[in-house]
PDB file of C-alpha atoms in Angstrom:
ATOM      1  CA  MET H   1    -126.064  57.047 190.330  1.00 39.00           C
ATOM      2  CA  PRO H   2    -123.677  54.015 190.669  1.00 42.00           C
ATOM      3  CA  LEU H   3    -123.043  52.722 194.179  1.00 44.00           C
ATOM      4  CA  GLY H   4    -119.305  53.482 193.767  1.00 44.00           C
ATOM      5  CA  TRP H   5    -120.131  57.189 193.336  1.00 39.00           C
ATOM      6  CA  TYR H   6    -121.723  57.405 196.699  1.00 39.00           C
ATOM      7  CA  LEU H   7    -119.043  55.354 198.346  1.00 45.00           C
ATOM      8  CA  ALA H   8    -116.382  57.762 196.963  1.00 42.00           C
ATOM      9  CA  GLN H   9    -118.202  60.766 198.418  1.00 41.00           C
ATOM     10  CA  GLY H  10    -118.213  58.989 201.852  1.00 43.00           C
ATOM     11  CA  LEU H  11    -121.917  58.495 201.652  1.00 42.00           C
ATOM     12  CA  TYR H  12    -124.309  55.513 201.360  1.00 40.00           C
ATOM     13  CA  PRO H  13    -126.912  55.694 198.690  1.00 39.00           C
ATOM     14  CA  LEU H  14    -130.370  56.258 200.287  1.00 38.00           C
ATOM     15  CA  GLY H  15    -133.168  54.113 198.921  1.00 38.00           C
ATOM     16  CA  PRO H  16    -136.974  54.003 199.401  1.00 35.00           C
ATOM     17  CA  SER H  17    -136.523  54.037 203.287  1.00 32.00           C
ATOM     18  CA  SER H  18    -135.550  57.740 203.348  1.00 33.00           C
ATOM     19  CA  SER H  19    -138.115  60.228 204.332  1.00 32.00           C
ATOM     20  CA  ASP H  20    -140.156  61.974 201.773  1.00 33.00           C
ATOM     21  CA  ASP H  21    -138.492  65.405 202.166  1.00 37.00           C
ATOM     22  CA  GLU H  22    -135.057  63.738 202.708  1.00 44.00           C
ATOM     23  CA  GLU H  23    -134.777  65.336 206.144  1.00 53.00           C
ATOM     24  CA  GLY H  24    -134.345  63.756 209.417  1.00 59.00           C
ATOM     25  CA  PRO H  25    -133.063  60.208 210.112  1.00 65.00           C
ATOM     26  CA  CYS H  26    -132.967  57.438 207.645  1.00 65.00           C
ATOM     27  CA  GLU H  27    -132.472  53.747 208.307  1.00 61.00           C
ATOM     28  CA  LEU H  28    -129.875  51.888 206.059  1.00 61.00           C
ATOM     29  CA  PRO H  29    -130.244  48.407 204.904  1.00 53.00           C
ATOM     30  CA  ASP H  30    -127.718  47.340 207.546  1.00 57.00           C
ATOM     31  CA  GLY H  31    -129.754  48.876 210.256  1.00 63.00           C
ATOM     32  CA  ARG H  32    -127.659  51.993 210.750  1.00 61.00           C
ATOM     33  CA  ILE H  33    -129.283  55.362 211.247  1.00 69.00           C
ATOM     34  CA  VAL H  34    -127.950  58.300 209.162  1.00 65.00           C
ATOM     35  CA  CYS H  35    -129.106  61.793 208.179  1.00 65.00           C
ATOM     36  CA  GLY H  36    -131.541  61.680 205.208  1.00 59.00           C
ATOM     37  CA  PRO H  37    -129.890  64.402 202.943  1.00 57.00           C
ATOM     38  CA  HIS H  38    -126.299  63.203 203.102  1.00 58.00           C
ATOM     39  CA  GLY H  39    -126.174  59.716 204.549  1.00 63.00           C
ATOM     40  CA  PHE H  40    -123.933  60.511 207.451  1.00 63.00           C
ATOM     41  CA  VAL H  41    -124.049  59.037 210.974  1.00 61.00           C
ATOM     42  CA  VAL H  42    -122.585  62.223 212.208  1.00 60.00           C
ATOM     43  CA  CYS H  43    -123.339  65.152 209.754  1.00 60.00           C
ATOM     44  CA  GLY H  44    -121.659  68.504 209.907  1.00 51.00           C
ATOM     45  CA  LYS H  45    -124.145  69.979 207.551  1.00 50.00           C
ATOM     46  CA  CYS H  46    -127.275  68.809 209.363  1.00 56.00           C
ATOM     47  CA  CYS H  47    -125.723  69.137 212.774  1.00 55.00           C
ATOM     48  CA  THR H  48    -126.889  65.670 213.696  1.00 58.00           C
ATOM     49  CA  ASP H  49    -125.295  62.782 215.482  1.00 56.00           C
ATOM     50  CA  TYR H  50    -127.041  59.413 215.306  1.00 55.00           C
ATOM     51  CA  SER H  51    -123.984  57.404 216.564  1.00 55.00           C
ATOM     52  CA  PHE H  52    -125.697  56.850 219.868  1.00 49.00           C
ATOM     53  CA  MET H  53    -128.116  54.572 218.024  1.00 50.00           C
ATOM     54  CA  ASP H  54    -125.283  52.735 216.392  1.00 47.00           C
ATOM     55  CA  SER H  55    -124.537  49.197 217.862  1.00 39.00           C
ATOM     56  CA  SER H  56    -120.861  50.131 216.936  1.00 37.00           C
ATOM     57  CA  SER H  57    -118.238  47.759 215.650  1.00 34.00           C
ATOM     58  CA  ASP H  58    -114.562  47.683 215.272  1.00 34.00           C
ATOM     59  CA  GLU H  59    -114.657  49.043 211.853  1.00 34.00           C
ATOM     60  CA  ASP H  60    -112.831  52.283 211.278  1.00 38.00           C
ATOM     61  CA  GLY H  61    -114.893  53.496 208.423  1.00 38.00           C
ATOM     62  CA  PHE H  62    -112.840  52.832 205.345  1.00 39.00           C
ATOM     63  CA  TYR H  63    -113.656  50.867 202.300  1.00 35.00           C
ATOM     64  CA  GLY H  64    -110.822  49.184 200.470  1.00 36.00           C
ATOM     65  CA  GLY H  65    -110.268  46.889 197.456  1.00 31.00           C
ATOM     66  CA  GLY H  66    -108.075  46.277 194.583  1.00 31.00           C
ATOM     67  CA  ASP H  67    -104.638  46.447 196.154  1.00 36.00           C
ATOM     68  CA  ASP H  68    -103.523  42.669 197.058  1.00 35.00           C
ATOM     69  CA  ASP H  69    -101.807  43.799 200.295  1.00 38.00           C
ATOM     70  CA  ASP H  70    -102.534  41.848 203.321  1.00 37.00           C
ATOM     71  CA  ASP H  71     -99.229  41.954 205.303  1.00 40.00           C
ATOM     72  CA  ASP H  72    -100.695  44.186 207.990  1.00 40.00           C
ATOM     73  CA  ASP H  73    -103.783  42.018 208.962  1.00 39.00           C
ATOM     74  CA  ASP H  74    -102.269  41.613 212.421  1.00 39.00           C
ATOM     75  CA  ASN H  75    -101.199  45.135 212.960  1.00 42.00           C
ATOM     76  CA  ASP H  76    -104.065  47.083 214.753  1.00 43.00           C
ATOM     77  CA  ASP H  77    -102.068  50.355 214.380  1.00 45.00           C
ATOM     78  CA  GLU H  78    -102.669  50.779 210.778  1.00 49.00           C
ATOM     79  CA  ASP H  79    -105.673  51.043 208.451  1.00 51.00           C
ATOM     80  CA  ASP H  80    -104.095  50.601 205.024  1.00 43.00           C
ATOM     81  CA  ILE H  81    -106.979  50.515 202.693  1.00 43.00           C
ATOM     82  CA  PRO H  82    -106.028  51.320 199.064  1.00 45.00           C
ATOM     83  CA  ILE H  83    -108.264  51.193 196.131  1.00 41.00           C
ATOM     84  CA  ASN H  84    -106.510  50.698 192.809  1.00 40.00           C
ATOM     85  CA  ASP H  85    -108.734  52.402 190.130  1.00 37.00           C
ATOM     86  CA  ASN H  86    -107.000  50.424 187.487  1.00 36.00           C
ATOM     87  CA  GLU H  87    -108.396  47.120 188.639  1.00 34.00           C
ATOM     88  CA  ASP H  88    -111.915  45.751 188.062  1.00 33.00           C
ATOM     89  CA  SER H  89    -114.474  46.236 190.905  1.00 32.00           C
ATOM     90  CA  ASP H  90    -118.052  44.997 191.308  1.00 33.00           C
ATOM     91  CA  LEU H  91    -118.884  48.340 192.912  1.00 32.00           C
ATOM     92  CA  ASP H  92    -118.039  50.480 189.851  1.00 35.00           C
ATOM     93  CA  LEU H  93    -115.713  52.620 191.828  1.00 35.00           C
ATOM     94  CA  PRO H  94    -114.725  55.874 190.252  1.00 35.00           C
ATOM     95  CA  GLY H  95    -111.124  56.656 189.222  1.00 35.00           C
ATOM     96  CA  SER H  96    -110.699  59.197 192.153  1.00 36.00           C
ATOM     97  CA  PHE H  97    -112.368  60.469 195.277  1.00 41.00           C
ATOM     98  CA  GLY H  98    -115.682  61.621 193.681  1.00 47.00           C
ATOM     99  CA  THR H  99    -114.058  63.671 191.087  1.00 60.00           C
ATOM    100  CA  GLU H 100    -111.500  63.531 188.314  1.00 78.00           C
ATOM    101  CA  LYS H 101    -107.771  63.959 188.923  1.00 92.00           C
ATOM    102  CA  ARG H 102    -107.206  67.658 188.202  1.00 95.00           C
ATOM    103  CA  ARG H 103    -103.967  69.270 186.862  1.00 97.00           C
ATOM    104  CA  GLY H 104    -103.812  72.412 188.938  1.00 97.00           C
ATOM    105  CA  THR H 105    -102.718  75.581 187.160  1.00 95.00           C
ATOM    106  CA  GLY H 106    -101.869  77.836 190.124  1.00 96.00           C
ATOM    107  CA  GLN H 107    -105.247  79.454 190.708  1.00 96.00           C
ATOM    108  CA  VAL H 108    -105.137  78.686 194.564  1.00 97.00           C
ATOM    109  CA  PHE H 109    -102.333  78.382 197.016  1.00 98.00           C
ATOM    110  CA  PRO H 110    -102.471  77.469 200.590  1.00 98.00           C
ATOM    111  CA  MET H 111    -101.093  79.460 203.551  1.00 97.00           C
ATOM    112  CA  ARG H 112     -98.805  78.393 206.322  1.00 98.00           C
ATOM    113  CA  PHE H 113    -100.330  77.805 209.676  1.00 98.00           C
ATOM    114  CA  ILE H 114     -98.992  79.853 212.577  1.00 97.00           C
ATOM    115  CA  PRO H 115     -99.459  78.233 215.965  1.00 97.00           C
ATOM    116  CA  PRO H 116    -100.111  80.672 218.930  1.00 95.00           C
ATOM    117  CA  MET H 117     -96.877  79.332 220.528  1.00 95.00           C
ATOM    118  CA  THR H 118     -93.954  77.744 218.799  1.00 93.00           C
ATOM    119  CA  THR H 119     -93.592  75.107 221.542  1.00 95.00           C
ATOM    120  CA  ILE H 120     -97.157  74.025 221.484  1.00 97.00           C
ATOM    121  CA  MET H 121     -97.667  70.378 220.387  1.00 97.00           C
ATOM    122  CA  PRO H 122    -100.009  69.580 217.512  1.00 98.00           C
ATOM    123  CA  THR H 123    -102.284  67.303 219.622  1.00 98.00           C
ATOM    124  CA  GLU H 124    -102.323  69.912 222.400  1.00 98.00           C
ATOM    125  CA  LEU H 125    -103.710  72.524 220.065  1.00 98.00           C
ATOM    126  CA  PHE H 126    -105.749  69.884 218.112  1.00 98.00           C
ATOM    127  CA  PRO H 127    -106.782  67.482 220.788  1.00 98.00           C
ATOM    128  CA  ALA H 128    -108.494  64.216 219.668  1.00 98.00           C
ATOM    129  CA  GLN H 129    -112.402  64.556 219.580  1.00 97.00           C
ATOM    130  CA  ARG H 130    -114.994  62.060 218.707  1.00 96.00           C
ATOM    131  CA  ILE H 131    -116.524  62.176 215.250  1.00 92.00           C
ATOM    132  CA  TYR H 132    -117.766  58.711 214.741  1.00 89.00           C
ATOM    133  CA  PRO H 133    -118.157  55.759 217.183  1.00 89.00           C
ATOM    134  CA  GLN H 134    -114.590  54.423 216.408  1.00 89.00           C
ATOM    135  CA  VAL H 135    -113.002  57.547 214.956  1.00 93.00           C
ATOM    136  CA  TYR H 136    -111.566  60.632 216.731  1.00 96.00           C
ATOM    137  CA  ARG H 137    -110.161  63.442 214.644  1.00 97.00           C
ATOM    138  CA  TYR H 138    -107.625  66.028 215.757  1.00 98.00           C
ATOM    139  CA  ILE H 139    -109.743  69.169 216.096  1.00 98.00           C
ATOM    140  CA  ASN H 140    -108.576  72.683 216.897  1.00 98.00           C
ATOM    141  CA  ARG H 141    -109.565  73.455 220.507  1.00 97.00           C
ATOM    142  CA  ASN H 142    -110.531  77.018 219.523  1.00 96.00           C
ATOM    143  CA  ASP H 143    -112.142  76.204 216.087  1.00 97.00           C
ATOM    144  CA  PRO H 144    -114.343  73.122 215.840  1.00 97.00           C
ATOM    145  CA  GLN H 145    -114.264  73.521 212.021  1.00 97.00           C
ATOM    146  CA  ALA H 146    -110.475  73.006 211.762  1.00 98.00           C
ATOM    147  CA  VAL H 147    -109.007  69.493 211.571  1.00 98.00           C
ATOM    148  CA  LEU H 148    -105.372  68.426 211.561  1.00 98.00           C
ATOM    149  CA  ILE H 149    -103.703  65.491 209.750  1.00 98.00           C
ATOM    150  CA  PHE H 150    -100.050  64.392 210.080  1.00 98.00           C
ATOM    151  CA  THR H 151     -98.261  63.331 206.798  1.00 98.00           C
ATOM    152  CA  ASP H 152     -94.878  61.991 205.949  1.00 98.00           C
ATOM    153  CA  GLY H 153     -92.769  60.353 203.485  1.00 98.00           C
ATOM    154  CA  ALA H 154     -89.653  58.250 203.630  1.00 98.00           C
ATOM    155  CA  CYS H 155     -87.149  56.776 201.262  1.00 98.00           C
ATOM    156  CA  LEU H 156     -84.483  54.198 201.973  1.00 97.00           C
ATOM    157  CA  ASP H 157     -81.225  54.710 200.074  1.00 94.00           C
ATOM    158  CA  ASN H 158     -82.585  58.131 198.797  1.00 94.00           C
ATOM    159  CA  GLY H 159     -80.557  59.164 195.841  1.00 89.00           C
ATOM    160  CA  GLN H 160     -78.826  55.838 195.542  1.00 92.00           C
ATOM    161  CA  PRO H 161     -79.156  53.287 192.800  1.00 92.00           C
ATOM    162  CA  ASN H 162     -82.119  51.353 194.408  1.00 94.00           C
ATOM    163  CA  PRO H 163     -84.237  53.700 196.336  1.00 97.00           C
ATOM    164  CA  LYS H 164     -87.414  52.478 198.137  1.00 98.00           C
ATOM    165  CA  ALA H 165     -90.030  55.031 199.171  1.00 98.00           C
ATOM    166  CA  GLY H 166     -93.130  54.947 201.317  1.00 98.00           C
ATOM    167  CA  TRP H 167     -95.730  57.405 202.646  1.00 98.00           C
ATOM    168  CA  ALA H 168     -98.172  57.635 205.602  1.00 98.00           C
ATOM    169  CA  ILE H 169    -100.794  59.844 207.119  1.00 98.00           C
ATOM    170  CA  VAL H 170    -102.270  60.054 210.655  1.00 98.00           C
ATOM    171  CA  HIS H 171    -105.824  61.161 210.356  1.00 97.00           C
ATOM    172  CA  GLY H 172    -107.105  60.625 213.894  1.00 97.00           C
ATOM    173  CA  GLN H 173    -107.243  57.950 216.531  1.00 96.00           C
ATOM    174  CA  LYS H 174    -109.338  55.250 217.951  1.00 95.00           C
ATOM    175  CA  PRO H 175    -111.167  55.475 221.339  1.00 95.00           C
ATOM    176  CA  THR H 176    -108.325  53.588 222.941  1.00 96.00           C
ATOM    177  CA  GLY H 177    -105.870  56.217 221.761  1.00 96.00           C
ATOM    178  CA  VAL H 178    -104.262  54.070 218.992  1.00 96.00           C
ATOM    179  CA  PRO H 179    -103.438  56.323 216.001  1.00 97.00           C
ATOM    180  CA  LEU H 180    -105.349  55.907 212.824  1.00 96.00           C
ATOM    181  CA  THR H 181    -102.727  55.576 210.130  1.00 96.00           C
ATOM    182  CA  ILE H 182    -102.848  54.878 206.362  1.00 95.00           C
ATOM    183  CA  SER H 183     -99.609  54.093 204.529  1.00 96.00           C
ATOM    184  CA  GLY H 184     -98.391  52.760 201.287  1.00 96.00           C
ATOM    185  CA  ARG H 185     -95.467  52.035 199.156  1.00 97.00           C
ATOM    186  CA  LEU H 186     -94.790  54.757 196.640  1.00 98.00           C
ATOM    187  CA  GLU H 187     -96.027  53.839 193.147  1.00 98.00           C
ATOM    188  CA  SER H 188     -93.797  53.611 190.130  1.00 97.00           C
ATOM    189  CA  LYS H 189     -96.295  55.885 188.189  1.00 97.00           C
ATOM    190  CA  GLY H 190     -97.855  59.238 189.268  1.00 97.00           C
ATOM    191  CA  PRO H 191    -101.529  60.175 189.249  1.00 96.00           C
ATOM    192  CA  PHE H 192    -101.522  60.950 185.529  1.00 96.00           C
ATOM    193  CA  GLY H 193     -99.557  57.843 184.417  1.00 96.00           C
ATOM    194  CA  ASP H 194     -96.175  59.608 184.335  1.00 96.00           C
ATOM    195  CA  GLU H 195     -93.149  57.493 185.245  1.00 96.00           C
ATOM    196  CA  GLY H 196     -91.851  58.593 188.797  1.00 96.00           C
ATOM    197  CA  ILE H 197     -88.769  58.067 190.747  1.00 96.00           C
ATOM    198  CA  GLN H 198     -88.478  56.622 194.353  1.00 98.00           C
ATOM    199  CA  SER H 199     -87.610  59.625 196.439  1.00 98.00           C
ATOM    200  CA  SER H 200     -88.455  61.076 199.954  1.00 97.00           C
ATOM    201  CA  ASN H 201     -89.737  64.390 198.297  1.00 98.00           C
ATOM    202  CA  ARG H 202     -92.018  62.543 196.032  1.00 98.00           C
ATOM    203  CA  ALA H 203     -93.311  60.332 198.926  1.00 98.00           C
ATOM    204  CA  GLU H 204     -93.900  63.475 201.047  1.00 98.00           C
ATOM    205  CA  LEU H 205     -96.206  64.896 198.312  1.00 98.00           C
ATOM    206  CA  ARG H 206     -97.960  61.552 197.917  1.00 98.00           C
ATOM    207  CA  ALA H 207     -98.853  61.587 201.597  1.00 98.00           C
ATOM    208  CA  VAL H 208    -100.466  65.189 201.388  1.00 98.00           C
ATOM    209  CA  ILE H 209    -102.360  64.231 198.308  1.00 98.00           C
ATOM    210  CA  THR H 210    -103.705  61.089 200.170  1.00 97.00           C
ATOM    211  CA  ALA H 211    -104.843  63.244 203.120  1.00 97.00           C
ATOM    212  CA  LEU H 212    -106.699  65.628 200.941  1.00 97.00           C
ATOM    213  CA  ARG H 213    -108.479  62.942 198.874  1.00 95.00           C
ATOM    214  CA  LEU H 214    -109.325  60.608 201.694  1.00 94.00           C
ATOM    215  CA  ARG H 215    -112.741  62.106 202.737  1.00 92.00           C
ATOM    216  CA  HIS H 216    -115.266  64.679 201.850  1.00 91.00           C
ATOM    217  CA  TRP H 217    -113.990  66.930 204.706  1.00 94.00           C
ATOM    218  CA  PRO H 218    -116.747  69.448 204.692  1.00 94.00           C
ATOM    219  CA  GLY H 219    -119.158  66.670 205.185  1.00 90.00           C
ATOM    220  CA  GLU H 220    -117.616  66.222 208.623  1.00 92.00           C
ATOM    221  CA  GLY H 221    -118.141  69.827 209.373  1.00 94.00           C
ATOM    222  CA  PHE H 222    -114.610  71.128 208.579  1.00 97.00           C
ATOM    223  CA  SER H 223    -113.783  74.318 206.742  1.00 97.00           C
ATOM    224  CA  THR H 224    -110.053  74.218 207.375  1.00 98.00           C
ATOM    225  CA  MET H 225    -107.584  71.434 207.055  1.00 98.00           C
ATOM    226  CA  VAL H 226    -104.160  71.797 208.660  1.00 98.00           C
ATOM    227  CA  ILE H 227    -101.423  69.480 207.315  1.00 98.00           C
ATOM    228  CA  ALA H 228     -98.738  68.786 209.818  1.00 98.00           C
ATOM    229  CA  THR H 229     -95.500  67.759 208.100  1.00 98.00           C
ATOM    230  CA  ASP H 230     -91.723  68.074 208.730  1.00 98.00           C
ATOM    231  CA  SER H 231     -91.073  68.556 205.029  1.00 98.00           C
ATOM    232  CA  GLU H 232     -89.771  71.972 204.134  1.00 97.00           C
ATOM    233  CA  TYR H 233     -89.915  70.828 200.539  1.00 98.00           C
ATOM    234  CA  VAL H 234     -93.708  70.361 200.819  1.00 98.00           C
ATOM    235  CA  VAL H 235     -94.482  73.568 202.860  1.00 98.00           C
ATOM    236  CA  LYS H 236     -92.280  75.948 200.920  1.00 97.00           C
ATOM    237  CA  GLY H 237     -93.164  74.428 197.646  1.00 98.00           C
ATOM    238  CA  SER H 238     -96.944  74.633 198.285  1.00 98.00           C
ATOM    239  CA  THR H 239     -96.988  78.060 199.840  1.00 98.00           C
ATOM    240  CA  LYS H 240     -94.195  79.761 197.939  1.00 97.00           C
ATOM    241  CA  TRP H 241     -92.204  78.098 195.263  1.00 97.00           C
ATOM    242  CA  ALA H 242     -95.133  76.781 193.230  1.00 97.00           C
ATOM    243  CA  ARG H 243     -96.262  80.340 192.577  1.00 97.00           C
ATOM    244  CA  SER H 244     -93.125  81.085 190.514  1.00 96.00           C
ATOM    245  CA  TRP H 245     -93.233  77.589 188.918  1.00 97.00           C
ATOM    246  CA  THR H 246     -96.616  78.029 187.498  1.00 97.00           C
ATOM    247  CA  ARG H 247     -95.720  81.412 186.127  1.00 96.00           C
ATOM    248  CA  ASN H 248     -92.442  80.156 184.632  1.00 96.00           C
ATOM    249  CA  ASP H 249     -93.952  77.164 182.831  1.00 96.00           C
ATOM    250  CA  TRP H 250     -92.711  74.742 185.370  1.00 97.00           C
ATOM    251  CA  LYS H 251     -89.162  75.976 185.395  1.00 96.00           C
ATOM    252  CA  THR H 252     -86.889  76.851 188.296  1.00 93.00           C
ATOM    253  CA  ASN H 253     -85.136  80.254 188.561  1.00 91.00           C
ATOM    254  CA  THR H 254     -82.217  78.509 186.904  1.00 93.00           C
ATOM    255  CA  GLY H 255     -84.211  77.330 183.977  1.00 94.00           C
ATOM    256  CA  ALA H 256     -84.204  73.690 184.928  1.00 96.00           C
ATOM    257  CA  ASP H 257     -87.428  71.594 184.893  1.00 96.00           C
ATOM    258  CA  VAL H 258     -89.286  71.347 188.216  1.00 97.00           C
ATOM    259  CA  LYS H 259     -88.993  67.881 189.668  1.00 97.00           C
ATOM    260  CA  ASN H 260     -92.085  65.985 190.430  1.00 98.00           C
ATOM    261  CA  LYS H 261     -94.141  68.113 188.165  1.00 98.00           C
ATOM    262  CA  ASP H 262     -96.938  65.615 187.964  1.00 98.00           C
ATOM    263  CA  MET H 263     -97.342  65.393 191.707  1.00 98.00           C
ATOM    264  CA  TRP H 264     -97.121  69.134 192.111  1.00 98.00           C
ATOM    265  CA  GLU H 265     -99.921  69.541 189.444  1.00 98.00           C
ATOM    266  CA  MET H 266    -102.028  66.914 191.266  1.00 98.00           C
ATOM    267  CA  LEU H 267    -101.523  68.792 194.594  1.00 98.00           C
ATOM    268  CA  LEU H 268    -102.412  72.198 193.120  1.00 98.00           C
ATOM    269  CA  GLY H 269    -105.491  70.573 191.665  1.00 97.00           C
ATOM    270  CA  GLU H 270    -106.486  69.526 195.116  1.00 97.00           C
ATOM    271  CA  PHE H 271    -106.108  73.008 196.451  1.00 98.00           C
ATOM    272  CA  GLU H 272    -108.254  74.362 193.756  1.00 97.00           C
ATOM    273  CA  ARG H 273    -111.016  71.641 194.115  1.00 95.00           C
ATOM    274  CA  TRP H 274    -111.296  72.184 197.829  1.00 96.00           C
ATOM    275  CA  ASN H 275    -111.328  75.877 197.459  1.00 97.00           C
ATOM    276  CA  GLU H 276    -114.372  75.571 195.354  1.00 95.00           C
ATOM    277  CA  GLU H 277    -116.060  73.551 198.121  1.00 94.00           C
ATOM    278  CA  GLY H 278    -115.089  75.948 200.854  1.00 96.00           C
ATOM    279  CA  LEU H 279    -112.253  74.019 202.437  1.00 97.00           C
ATOM    280  CA  SER H 280    -109.206  76.040 203.337  1.00 98.00           C
ATOM    281  CA  ILE H 281    -105.703  74.311 203.332  1.00 98.00           C
ATOM    282  CA  LYS H 282    -102.893  75.253 205.604  1.00 98.00           C
ATOM    283  CA  PHE H 283     -99.443  73.769 206.194  1.00 98.00           C
ATOM    284  CA  TRP H 284     -97.714  73.552 209.689  1.00 98.00           C
ATOM    285  CA  ARG H 285     -94.035  72.787 209.623  1.00 98.00           C
ATOM    286  CA  ILE H 286     -93.417  70.659 212.626  1.00 98.00           C
ATOM    287  CA  PRO H 287     -90.054  69.265 213.984  1.00 97.00           C
ATOM    288  CA  ARG H 288     -89.272  65.621 212.790  1.00 96.00           C
ATOM    289  CA  ASP H 289     -89.624  64.318 216.329  1.00 97.00           C
ATOM    290  CA  TRP H 290     -93.246  65.484 216.487  1.00 98.00           C
ATOM    291  CA  ASN H 291     -94.059  63.338 213.650  1.00 98.00           C
ATOM    292  CA  THR H 292     -92.859  60.020 214.684  1.00 98.00           C
ATOM    293  CA  THR H 293     -95.980  57.920 214.153  1.00 98.00           C
ATOM    294  CA  ALA H 294     -96.303  58.900 210.431  1.00 98.00           C
ATOM    295  CA  ASP H 295     -92.498  58.607 210.103  1.00 98.00           C
ATOM    296  CA  GLU H 296     -92.392  55.168 211.403  1.00 98.00           C
ATOM    297  CA  ALA H 297     -95.281  53.915 209.206  1.00 98.00           C
ATOM    298  CA  ALA H 298     -93.765  55.517 206.087  1.00 98.00           C
ATOM    299  CA  LYS H 299     -90.442  53.844 206.712  1.00 98.00           C
ATOM    300  CA  LYS H 300     -92.058  50.608 207.307  1.00 97.00           C
ATOM    301  CA  ARG H 301     -93.845  50.766 203.803  1.00 97.00           C
ATOM    302  CA  ALA H 302     -90.632  51.878 202.257  1.00 98.00           C
ATOM    303  CA  SER H 303     -88.948  48.716 203.291  1.00 97.00           C
ATOM    304  CA  GLU H 304     -91.337  46.584 201.147  1.00 96.00           C
ATOM    305  CA  ASP H 305     -90.055  45.193 197.974  1.00 94.00           C
ATOM    306  CA  LYS H 306     -93.343  45.228 196.081  1.00 94.00           C
ATOM    307  CA  VAL H 307     -93.902  48.491 194.196  1.00 96.00           C
ATOM    308  CA  PRO H 308     -97.431  49.266 192.903  1.00 95.00           C
ATOM    309  CA  SER H 309     -97.174  49.769 189.137  1.00 94.00           C
ATOM    310  CA  GLN H 310    -100.149  52.132 188.976  1.00 94.00           C
ATOM    311  CA  TRP H 311    -101.530  55.028 191.103  1.00 94.00           C
ATOM    312  CA  VAL H 312    -103.604  53.669 194.034  1.00 92.00           C
ATOM    313  CA  GLU H 313    -106.581  55.565 195.467  1.00 88.00           C
ATOM    314  CA  VAL H 314    -107.461  55.465 199.146  1.00 85.00           C
ATOM    315  CA  LEU H 315    -111.165  56.230 199.994  1.00 79.00           C
ATOM    316  CA  GLY H 316    -112.733  56.857 203.344  1.00 72.00           C
ATOM    317  CA  LEU H 317    -116.264  56.041 204.470  1.00 59.00           C
ATOM    318  CA  PRO H 318    -118.091  57.015 207.721  1.00 48.00           C
ATOM    319  CA  PHE H 319    -119.506  53.512 208.460  1.00 38.00           C
TER     320      PHE H 319
END
């Protein structure tokens, strides 16, 4: 199997140094210790944590390449690591996160997440907990298998002649409390090559897709992902409207074509893919002022002039 396939799975290909039965610890070429079967420093499947043997570095566990974007080198608040699958790579990286881009057909729909109290803050219910030496995830205090990610999209001059859109996710934080954010300028083409407009709704969908494809979430021990967003369009579209859209051949109740169909198909495909792997997706509609970190990062990206011409993948790794 090519190296890129393992990287896309959030794994490192194990060579002759792994144990005969592929159980127990394994030493990687760089000296790191991981579980034999899956290649994780902290493995939810094996219930092992070898991070105490790691010398630890400042890396946040993401592999990036392809996109020529270096304007955030001095910004410690963001980890913007895109991989453009339309560009050449010595690692033979796949076109998407370990699997093909799937056009969903409406087989699986997520549910809305209902917090125990309407006033409870997301990070109060999902406090940051250590997963890797330099990565903390937002994990439900009552359910260690449920993780939360913030998503947001923004568009400057939305609906005007020259709109500029960007997206962002917050998938955890560093030991210092600095949020781990990933953001990007909205591409001019969608995941299947369709031309797309620059809009806030499309950027909101882009952020959710990134969150779902970033990691092999069950490999971190999660069976539920909660997407925290202030977008009614995303929440109602995912949990309610898309049901009728798929039944009506992607037509609205008035007979008009559903906007952003390609993004919705991609998102529905992610719901179906994760359902097959045992990961449940839920949406938590939060107030805008609870989503400031993702909002600021998305607006910053929207202000950039350069628009990626092709869909850009973002992959995450645990080392």
